[in-house]
């Protein structure tokens, strides 16, 4: 347990050079929240954080952490588990911060808070962020960063370049549209269900991704 | 007291274009062993296998009589200095300590700061601002601050000036003033080892050419020189890595075979470099 | 104690150490009972391997000049003056017989040899 804690701390240290960039980028969701949609700002913040987490892989690889992991008195698999835990921790903190921003912006501009809207966005954003991570991390543990980075962008491309137009196209179909709206409305009315479902999907994604990473961890450094 | 700090038996590892085969050597407690060979001979691969950074295919590695995969705590007793740094460039030296110290149960801050002072390293300096020699010293300071009993150095002196090399040798000799400490030192700069190594393991093309005491190497091999006319197919059989030039030849000779060479040939004491050069010619 | 290692010399390093310590003991530069640097301290100071200094010390011990006490250090042994003289004398005899052998090879007469010896003695005395 102590080792995992130390490894998570090590990842935070590795992230240190990114701290300035991260602070600067926190302004973006605030601006976005003011000019566009407040809910959207949560999603952007979390997606941005996923990018930052990717950079941690880049930093640790450039800094020969593979060798460091070989030198430190740790079991080989621990660095994978702790990287997942570290990422979860970072995302939880980011989610909390972005939700606070959401609340603050709501109070300032509307004087009231649309809790349902906020929770729906927060849940969906977390699920999407974890979805990205779950696909990317096994790639990072398997391949070199430069190689994996190209592949890791794939989920974004799939999501934004193909998924969004596809949904837009399908939305033109009336029956599909009404069905989707039914689902969305159901979740808007039963936010509890959404949160539970979101958590379930998240846990499932992260656990299977972590197990996969442990399995395919590059044996050769 | 004659137990081994490190014991390697019949180690094997194959890559697409390179093969390390039947590597065996042992480093007794309290001594310095030099791991020598030209670049690409398999020194770093051997060290990576010892640390389980690479998975061995066959063989056995024991560190303080224990196998690593069965007991990860042994790594508390091992310190490693690689030829490249494994710290983040943007870290300050103080970050290096904060990040790594918690992993070691016997980390000693005062020792670490003692070394920093000795090496003229200030804690607020960033890793990327350090010269190559300074980086090596920083790694050495980390390595020596958690009371490891086995110090493994992989090419620590390549690209480092003679003064820093000499300082390193002094630190290593100071380290083994404690009889419980041992050192495995890989290098292709043999002048470092000529002085301080007790044992030598010479790797050539992935196999062991010699392992034993340094003095033993010079008692076993000598250099033979002579005119080309002295070489016959019969004598060539007993010479290793014959290097022919227009003015004559030189080769390595196993002293057991000294009776097979003609008295006209000149023999002289070999150096580690001589052995490396001639062994490399022997295919 | 002064020890100077010549890396270029043909004499093995352990022997250089052996001879210089022995000389220091015989010339009373280090007195009996005195503590010598430990094997490992000496290798650090001379920048030579531990095996080399160990060998020098073991030879010194074998020849009765020093005493190695495990865990304590190496002491200069008290040397029986009589035995010492005898040993040194024997050394001189051995060297002389070597000289005589070489002289025979070169077919030098006894007189020539004596003259050479005299010449060398004068030179050494002159140095002093």
XYZ file of C-alpha atoms in Angstrom:
632
model
C 0.000 0.000 0.000
C 2.800 2.382 0.919
C 4.468 1.633 -2.386
C 1.337 2.491 -4.339
C 1.029 5.737 -2.436
C 4.648 6.548 -3.224
C 4.165 5.689 -6.881
C 1.120 7.948 -7.106
C 3.179 10.677 -5.507
C 5.889 9.994 -8.062
C 3.359 10.533 -10.861
C 2.339 13.827 -9.306
C 5.982 14.849 -9.277
C 6.261 13.805 -12.906
C 3.268 16.024 -13.685
C 4.857 18.994 -11.974
C 6.309 20.551 -15.146
C 2.746 20.623 -16.557
C 1.349 22.564 -13.629
C 1.700 25.984 -15.259
C 0.009 24.905 -18.490
C -2.817 23.377 -16.500
C -3.451 26.538 -14.525
C -3.517 28.594 -17.711
C -5.955 26.205 -19.321
C -8.390 26.342 -16.429
C -9.375 29.765 -17.735
C -10.683 28.180 -20.921
C -13.656 26.334 -19.393
C -14.551 29.440 -17.418
C -14.682 31.538 -20.580
C -16.494 28.759 -22.383
C -18.945 28.513 -19.522
C -19.698 32.229 -19.825
C -20.012 32.500 -23.595
C -21.398 29.057 -24.380
C -22.947 26.403 -22.216
C -22.101 26.023 -18.547
C -22.527 22.263 -18.732
C -20.204 22.090 -21.713
C -17.426 23.660 -19.661
C -17.357 20.580 -17.390
C -16.906 18.324 -20.374
C -14.138 20.447 -21.879
C -12.233 20.617 -18.609
C -12.277 16.882 -18.173
C -11.322 16.149 -21.778
C -8.481 18.602 -21.434
C -7.347 16.760 -18.314
C -7.232 13.504 -20.241
C -4.787 15.190 -22.615
C -2.688 16.293 -19.667
C -2.676 12.776 -18.312
C -1.431 11.566 -21.675
C 1.477 13.968 -21.337
C 2.464 12.232 -18.117
C 3.202 9.149 -20.198
C 5.306 11.263 -22.502
C 7.231 12.789 -19.603
C 7.854 9.528 -17.793
C 9.003 7.881 -20.991
C 11.379 10.701 -21.870
C 12.739 10.567 -18.351
C 13.545 6.854 -18.569
C 11.084 5.916 -15.856
C 11.177 2.376 -17.205
C 14.661 2.171 -15.801
C 13.594 3.899 -12.614
C 10.828 1.335 -12.115
C 13.462 -1.355 -12.591
C 15.731 0.186 -9.982
C 13.168 1.040 -7.310
C 12.136 -1.684 -4.884
C 8.689 -2.159 -6.390
C 6.834 -4.983 -8.036
C 6.585 -4.521 -11.764
C 2.788 -4.471 -11.991
C 2.429 -1.809 -9.305
C 3.375 1.081 -11.533
C 0.445 0.258 -13.831
C -2.083 0.025 -11.042
C -0.847 3.219 -9.456
C -0.949 5.050 -12.784
C -4.658 4.202 -13.044
C -5.262 5.277 -9.469
C -3.335 8.462 -10.062
C -5.443 9.233 -13.138
C -8.661 8.565 -11.248
C -7.516 10.840 -8.482
C -6.653 13.625 -10.912
C -9.982 13.252 -12.719
C -11.959 13.287 -9.502
C -10.234 16.492 -8.431
C -10.778 18.044 -11.845
C -14.408 17.012 -11.816
C -14.839 18.629 -8.431
C -13.157 21.833 -9.553
C -15.123 22.006 -12.787
C -18.337 21.413 -10.884
C -17.455 24.235 -8.520
C -16.854 26.478 -11.524
C -20.218 25.391 -12.887
C -21.915 26.295 -9.614
C -20.133 29.622 -9.396
C -20.974 30.567 -12.968
C -24.612 29.537 -12.481
C -24.957 31.709 -9.417
C -23.293 34.681 -11.065
C -25.242 34.562 -14.332
C -28.586 33.010 -13.357
C -28.734 33.453 -9.640
C -29.856 29.848 -9.411
C -28.338 26.424 -10.021
C -29.719 23.847 -12.421
C -28.591 20.809 -10.416
C -30.002 18.213 -12.800
C -28.241 19.739 -15.763
C -24.962 19.896 -13.841
C -25.092 16.325 -12.609
C -26.029 14.959 -16.031
C -23.114 16.774 -17.646
C -20.739 15.773 -14.880
C -21.665 12.116 -15.127
C -21.496 11.994 -18.905
C -18.182 13.884 -18.910
C -16.625 11.506 -16.401
C -17.793 8.478 -18.365
C -16.391 9.909 -21.594
C -13.065 10.833 -19.952
C -12.742 7.356 -18.462
C -13.724 5.841 -21.792
C -10.816 7.646 -23.449
C -8.409 6.650 -20.701
C -9.498 3.038 -20.794
C -8.757 2.789 -24.478
C -5.543 4.816 -24.417
C -3.719 3.414 -21.407
C -3.278 -0.149 -22.600
C -1.783 1.306 -25.782
C 0.628 3.427 -23.781
C 1.692 0.490 -21.675
C 2.177 -1.634 -24.754
C 3.896 0.739 -27.148
C 6.277 3.668 -27.057
C 4.639 7.022 -26.482
C 5.218 8.395 -29.982
C 3.690 5.293 -31.512
C 0.878 4.960 -29.018
C 0.082 8.659 -29.192
C -1.117 8.329 -32.784
C -3.279 5.390 -31.869
C -4.495 7.107 -28.730
C -5.923 9.950 -30.762
C -8.127 7.418 -32.525
C -10.888 7.396 -29.907
C -11.176 11.176 -30.268
C -11.421 10.885 -34.032
C -13.949 8.107 -33.742
C -15.909 10.110 -31.224
C -15.905 13.545 -32.774
C -15.317 13.020 -36.480
C -17.465 9.961 -36.968
C -19.710 9.597 -33.945
C -21.101 13.121 -33.798
C -21.973 13.413 -37.545
C -23.381 9.916 -37.439
C -25.676 10.777 -34.568
C -26.675 13.984 -36.317
C -27.459 11.971 -39.432
C -29.474 9.422 -37.472
C -31.321 12.175 -35.651
C -32.939 13.067 -38.978
C -34.725 9.741 -38.723
C -37.873 10.548 -36.766
C -38.346 7.249 -34.934
C -34.694 7.180 -33.888
C -34.914 10.784 -32.767
C -37.988 10.200 -30.639
C -36.460 7.091 -29.091
C -33.220 8.883 -28.213
C -35.149 11.794 -26.779
C -37.158 9.357 -24.696
C -33.941 7.925 -23.241
C -32.496 11.379 -22.618
C -35.695 12.559 -20.995
C -35.800 9.430 -18.853
C -32.337 10.139 -17.549
C -33.130 13.795 -17.001
C -36.016 12.745 -14.841
C -34.105 9.961 -13.086
C -30.674 11.469 -12.518
C -30.045 8.866 -9.823
C -30.294 6.094 -12.390
C -27.907 7.957 -14.690
C -25.324 8.386 -11.953
C -25.544 4.727 -10.961
C -25.348 3.571 -14.568
C -22.458 5.977 -15.212
C -20.558 4.691 -12.216
C -21.164 1.106 -13.259
C -19.912 1.713 -16.793
C -16.905 3.643 -15.461
C -15.888 0.928 -13.027
C -16.306 -1.717 -15.697
C -14.276 0.259 -18.248
C -11.444 1.125 -15.916
C -11.175 -2.341 -14.383
C -11.110 -4.143 -17.716
C -8.645 -1.612 -19.117
C -6.386 -2.020 -16.095
C -6.484 -5.799 -16.339
C -5.701 -5.569 -20.042
C -2.736 -3.276 -19.343
C -1.367 -5.665 -16.769
C -1.659 -8.494 -19.276
C -0.046 -6.769 -22.210
C 2.517 -4.747 -20.327
C 5.568 -4.592 -22.534
C 7.916 -7.217 -21.300
C 10.906 -5.617 -22.956
C 12.010 -2.161 -21.994
C 32.386 -14.529 4.463
C 32.961 -15.967 0.995
C 29.306 -15.642 -0.009
C 28.496 -13.980 -3.297
C 26.882 -10.597 -3.669
C 25.868 -11.554 -7.164
C 25.779 -14.869 -8.911
C 24.805 -15.365 -12.536
C 24.506 -18.850 -14.030
C 23.955 -19.849 -17.659
C 22.011 -16.733 -18.475
C 20.447 -16.599 -21.934
C 18.506 -13.990 -23.868
C 17.930 -13.798 -27.603
C 16.900 -10.816 -29.663
C 16.255 -10.538 -33.380
C 19.825 -9.618 -34.166
C 21.721 -10.389 -30.993
C 22.082 -13.235 -28.589
C 23.431 -13.382 -25.071
C 24.312 -16.933 -24.272
C 25.601 -18.935 -21.345
C 26.620 -15.960 -19.230
C 27.989 -17.101 -15.875
C 29.984 -15.191 -13.319
C 29.978 -14.482 -9.636
C 30.987 -11.458 -7.635
C 32.133 -12.275 -4.085
C 31.009 -9.983 -1.289
C 33.239 -6.991 -0.742
C 34.880 -6.668 -4.127
C 34.726 -4.711 -7.357
C 34.019 -6.528 -10.580
C 34.494 -4.932 -13.961
C 32.167 -5.966 -16.753
C 34.087 -5.246 -19.905
C 33.405 -5.511 -23.596
C 33.130 -3.283 -26.618
C 29.909 -1.376 -27.251
C 27.138 -3.791 -28.071
C 28.875 -6.804 -26.559
C 26.015 -7.381 -24.130
C 27.034 -5.502 -20.979
C 23.909 -3.398 -20.616
C 21.698 -6.351 -21.548
C 23.313 -8.379 -18.778
C 22.697 -5.603 -16.263
C 19.093 -5.215 -17.401
C 18.589 -8.930 -16.975
C 20.026 -8.765 -13.479
C 17.546 -6.026 -12.576
C 14.737 -7.850 -14.388
C 14.224 -4.924 -16.706
C 14.423 -7.654 -19.294
C 12.986 -11.111 -18.957
C 15.608 -13.837 -19.086
C 14.981 -16.930 -21.195
C 17.120 -19.301 -19.247
C 19.541 -19.281 -16.380
C 19.615 -18.105 -12.817
C 20.473 -14.836 -11.127
C 21.006 -14.625 -7.410
C 21.557 -11.400 -5.518
C 22.699 -11.993 -1.951
C 21.708 -15.649 -2.499
C 18.115 -14.732 -3.359
C 16.350 -14.588 -6.683
C 14.824 -11.218 -7.432
C 11.381 -12.316 -8.588
C 10.888 -14.239 -5.375
C 11.920 -11.398 -3.120
C 11.484 -7.824 -4.239
C 12.934 -6.421 -1.052
C 16.405 -7.245 -2.355
C 16.139 -4.104 -4.429
C 16.442 -2.110 -1.216
C 19.985 -3.463 -1.162
C 20.771 -2.559 -4.766
C 21.717 0.809 -6.166
C 22.100 1.493 -9.855
C 23.804 4.218 -11.836
C 22.925 4.170 -15.526
C 24.633 6.135 -18.275
C 21.469 8.173 -18.678
C 19.383 9.816 -16.011
C 15.980 8.546 -14.954
C 14.728 11.776 -13.418
C 12.398 14.354 -14.945
C 14.341 17.198 -16.568
C 12.274 19.876 -14.873
C 12.811 18.477 -11.407
C 14.963 20.340 -8.986
C 17.452 18.230 -7.089
C 15.251 18.620 -4.026
C 12.369 17.103 -6.034
C 14.525 14.113 -6.851
C 14.929 13.401 -3.172
C 11.258 13.987 -2.323
C 10.126 11.714 -5.139
C 12.511 8.818 -4.571
C 13.372 8.790 -0.878
C 9.981 7.403 0.300
C 10.600 4.175 -1.618
C 13.655 3.314 0.425
C 13.314 2.147 3.986
C 16.899 3.079 4.779
C 17.103 6.427 3.014
C 19.447 8.776 4.823
C 18.885 12.461 4.088
C 22.078 13.605 5.740
C 24.142 11.196 3.645
C 22.425 12.465 0.507
C 23.048 16.089 1.360
C 26.602 15.231 2.335
C 27.221 13.884 -1.153
C 25.486 16.853 -2.772
C 27.788 19.166 -0.886
C 30.815 17.093 -1.807
C 29.808 17.147 -5.471
C 28.959 20.872 -5.447
C 25.332 20.237 -6.322
C 22.771 22.700 -4.979
C 19.259 21.499 -4.235
C 17.489 24.234 -6.178
C 19.299 23.435 -9.391
C 17.216 21.782 -12.095
C 18.176 18.409 -13.481
C 18.346 19.696 -17.060
C 20.849 22.374 -16.065
C 23.406 19.778 -15.025
C 26.375 18.695 -17.113
C 26.880 15.049 -17.946
C 29.395 14.643 -15.147
C 27.076 16.351 -12.682
C 24.202 14.083 -13.697
C 26.346 11.046 -13.011
C 27.241 12.477 -9.614
C 23.588 13.144 -8.807
C 22.708 9.562 -9.651
C 25.614 8.388 -7.565
C 24.444 10.505 -4.641
C 20.990 8.916 -4.863
C 22.511 5.464 -5.216
C 24.739 5.835 -2.174
C 22.105 7.306 0.122
C 19.949 4.297 0.849
C 22.586 1.979 2.277
C 22.633 -0.439 -0.626
C 25.098 -3.298 -0.413
C 25.441 -3.858 -4.147
C 26.207 -0.974 -6.429
C 25.728 -1.541 -10.147
C 27.172 0.997 -12.555
C 26.440 0.871 -16.262
C 28.976 2.870 -18.285
C 29.168 5.628 -15.674
C 32.364 7.117 -17.067
C 31.528 7.420 -20.752
C 31.556 11.060 -21.738
C 33.005 12.185 -18.428
C 36.259 14.045 -17.982
C 39.284 12.421 -16.321
C 38.983 14.476 -13.140
C 35.395 13.361 -12.534
C 36.400 9.796 -13.378
C 39.129 9.897 -10.783
C 36.700 11.261 -8.194
C 34.323 8.434 -9.040
C 37.027 5.834 -8.484
C 37.809 7.345 -5.112
C 34.146 7.209 -4.112
C 33.893 3.596 -5.205
C 36.956 2.614 -3.211
C 35.566 4.478 -0.230
C 32.305 2.582 -0.678
C 33.968 -0.820 -0.485
C 36.013 0.143 2.534
C 32.970 -1.427 4.140
C 33.577 -5.113 3.466
C 29.855 -5.797 3.062
C 29.604 -3.635 -0.036
C 30.244 -4.836 -3.568
C 30.346 -3.196 -6.968
C 29.581 -4.341 -10.491
C 31.016 -1.810 -12.899
C 30.393 -1.993 -16.630
C 32.628 0.047 -18.883
C 34.572 0.107 -22.090
C 37.049 2.590 -20.687
C 39.467 0.054 -19.302
C 41.869 2.472 -17.652
C 39.277 2.855 -14.884
C 39.309 -0.840 -14.197
C 43.034 -1.346 -14.628
C 43.376 0.372 -11.303
C 40.577 -0.641 -9.016
C 38.854 -3.817 -10.216
C 39.411 -7.024 -8.283
C 37.551 -9.231 -10.723
C 36.950 -8.954 -14.434
C 34.298 -10.423 -16.663
C 34.962 -9.954 -20.342
C 31.978 -10.271 -22.649
C 32.446 -10.625 -26.371
C 29.569 -10.954 -28.829
C 27.188 -12.113 -26.153
C 29.386 -14.769 -24.607
C 31.843 -14.761 -21.743
C 35.480 -14.770 -22.785
C 36.970 -14.559 -19.306
C 35.761 -14.248 -15.776
C 37.975 -14.281 -12.723
C 40.439 -12.104 -10.893
C 42.069 -9.272 -12.775
C 45.526 -10.590 -11.971
C 44.412 -14.004 -13.166
C 43.693 -12.586 -16.602
C 47.239 -11.375 -16.969
C 48.604 -14.643 -15.671
C 46.551 -16.548 -18.229
C 47.093 -14.454 -21.340
C 49.986 -12.621 -22.874
C 50.633 -10.796 -26.114
C 52.809 -12.400 -28.765
C 54.484 -10.388 -31.504
C 56.735 -11.261 -34.382
C 57.424 -11.072 -38.074
C 54.873 -12.483 -40.467
C 57.299 -15.176 -41.611
C 57.064 -16.792 -38.171
C 53.373 -17.573 -38.588
C 52.600 -21.090 -39.705
C 49.225 -22.776 -39.884
C 50.381 -24.875 -36.953
C 51.200 -21.944 -34.659
C 48.173 -19.954 -35.788
C 46.006 -22.618 -34.217
C 47.231 -21.592 -30.788
C 47.075 -17.835 -31.269
C 43.930 -15.832 -30.598
C 42.776 -12.858 -32.660
C 45.800 -12.516 -34.863
C 46.282 -8.975 -36.069
C 48.472 -8.864 -39.182
C 50.172 -5.786 -40.523
C 52.855 -5.144 -43.083
C 55.515 -5.059 -40.396
C 54.487 -8.090 -38.410
C 51.722 -9.607 -36.360
C 50.435 -9.498 -32.810
C 48.105 -11.937 -31.124
C 46.829 -13.124 -27.793
C 48.239 -16.308 -26.348
C 46.979 -18.580 -23.630
C 50.080 -19.021 -21.515
C 49.415 -22.776 -21.318
C 50.207 -22.890 -25.029
C 53.486 -21.046 -24.749
C 55.413 -24.162 -25.777
C 53.883 -24.020 -29.250
C 55.339 -20.683 -30.261
C 58.833 -20.215 -31.606
C 61.473 -18.500 -29.492
C 61.840 -15.775 -32.116
C 58.454 -14.409 -31.172
C 58.331 -11.736 -28.506
C 55.919 -12.075 -25.609
C 54.796 -9.258 -23.381
C 52.282 -8.502 -20.668
C 48.779 -7.923 -21.996
C 46.532 -5.029 -20.975
C 42.750 -5.220 -20.751
C 42.622 -3.230 -23.976
C 44.902 -5.734 -25.719
C 42.678 -8.586 -24.638
C 39.542 -6.773 -25.842
C 41.032 -5.905 -29.219
C 42.309 -9.390 -29.957
C 39.274 -11.185 -28.596
C 37.123 -9.093 -30.887
C 39.139 -10.284 -33.892
C 38.618 -13.884 -32.882
C 35.374 -15.050 -34.436
C 54.487 5.635 5.597
C 55.357 6.413 2.028
C 54.323 4.102 -0.797
C 54.790 5.028 -4.412
C 53.251 2.872 -7.091
C 54.787 2.837 -10.529
C 52.179 1.699 -12.984
C 54.696 1.499 -15.784
C 57.006 -0.775 -13.838
C 57.365 -4.466 -14.685
C 57.266 -5.296 -10.990
C 53.728 -6.350 -10.046
C 51.915 -3.774 -7.933
C 51.436 -6.075 -4.970
C 55.173 -6.636 -4.913
C 55.885 -2.918 -5.054
C 53.673 -2.471 -2.012
C 55.257 -5.457 -0.275
C 58.772 -4.213 -0.829
C 58.099 -0.652 0.229
C 56.353 -1.669 3.439
C 59.082 -4.184 4.207
C 61.705 -1.535 3.661
C 59.867 0.840 5.965
C 59.725 -1.841 8.642
C 63.356 -2.839 8.278
C 64.564 0.741 8.277
C 62.421 1.368 11.377
C 60.482 4.080 9.582
C 57.504 2.326 11.108
C 58.137 0.875 14.473
C 56.945 -2.416 15.787
C 53.415 -2.601 17.132
C 52.359 0.268 14.954
C 49.002 0.019 13.219
C 49.148 -0.079 9.425
C 46.282 1.252 7.299
C 43.648 -1.412 6.709
C 43.672 -3.339 3.461
C 40.706 -1.403 2.147
C 41.957 1.991 3.284
C 45.240 1.304 1.565
C 43.579 0.312 -1.703
C 41.603 3.519 -1.655
C 44.676 5.590 -1.023
C 46.776 3.896 -3.651
C 43.838 3.480 -6.082
C 44.548 -0.191 -6.520
C 42.270 -3.170 -6.174
C 41.531 -4.784 -2.829
C 42.917 -8.098 -4.044
C 46.255 -6.437 -4.755
C 46.651 -4.946 -1.284
C 45.354 -8.142 0.297
C 48.045 -10.086 -1.523
C 50.774 -7.679 -0.403
C 49.624 -7.895 3.216
C 49.304 -11.675 3.155
C 52.838 -12.002 1.813
C 54.082 -9.633 4.503
C 52.301 -11.697 7.095
C 53.638 -14.943 5.671
C 57.171 -13.586 5.812
C 56.635 -12.542 9.411
C 56.733 -8.768 9.099
C 53.190 -7.968 10.069
C 50.294 -9.526 11.913
C 46.744 -9.337 10.556
C 44.164 -9.364 13.329
C 40.674 -9.938 11.933
C 38.445 -6.983 12.624
C 41.200 -4.970 14.248
C 43.801 -4.225 11.671
C 47.360 -4.977 10.701
C 50.221 -4.478 13.118
C 53.937 -4.426 12.551
C 55.337 -7.472 14.250
C 58.295 -7.376 16.553
C 61.136 -8.849 14.607
C 63.838 -10.885 16.216
C 67.001 -8.986 15.306
C 69.050 -12.120 14.999
C 66.604 -13.894 12.690
C 66.255 -10.755 10.675
C 69.956 -10.377 10.148
C 70.221 -13.970 9.126
C 67.412 -13.581 6.646
C 68.920 -10.458 5.139
C 72.303 -12.113 4.939
C 70.777 -15.012 3.125
C 69.252 -12.558 0.686
C 72.660 -11.054 0.051
C 74.127 -14.506 -0.540
C 71.402 -15.303 -3.043
C 71.966 -12.088 -4.918
C 75.717 -12.664 -5.013
C 75.353 -16.120 -6.425
C 73.096 -14.654 -9.129
C 75.811 -12.109 -9.907
C 78.434 -14.805 -10.088
C 76.304 -16.799 -12.485
C 75.871 -13.806 -14.780
C 79.592 -13.003 -14.551
C 80.400 -16.524 -15.592
C 78.187 -16.187 -18.642
C 80.004 -12.998 -19.628
C 83.349 -14.617 -18.806
C 84.329 -11.814 -16.431
C 87.280 -12.485 -14.197
C 87.004 -12.284 -10.408
C 89.169 -9.201 -10.416
C 86.980 -7.359 -12.863
C 83.999 -8.215 -10.749
C 85.579 -6.956 -7.569
C 86.531 -3.756 -9.286
C 82.951 -3.243 -10.382
C 81.767 -3.834 -6.840
C 84.254 -1.356 -5.458
C 83.208 1.184 -8.021
C 79.548 0.776 -7.091
C 80.314 1.025 -3.371
C 82.192 4.260 -3.904
C 79.314 5.641 -5.889
C 76.788 4.799 -3.174
C 79.020 6.255 -0.468
C 79.462 9.346 -2.559
C 75.680 9.705 -2.830
C 75.373 9.628 0.895
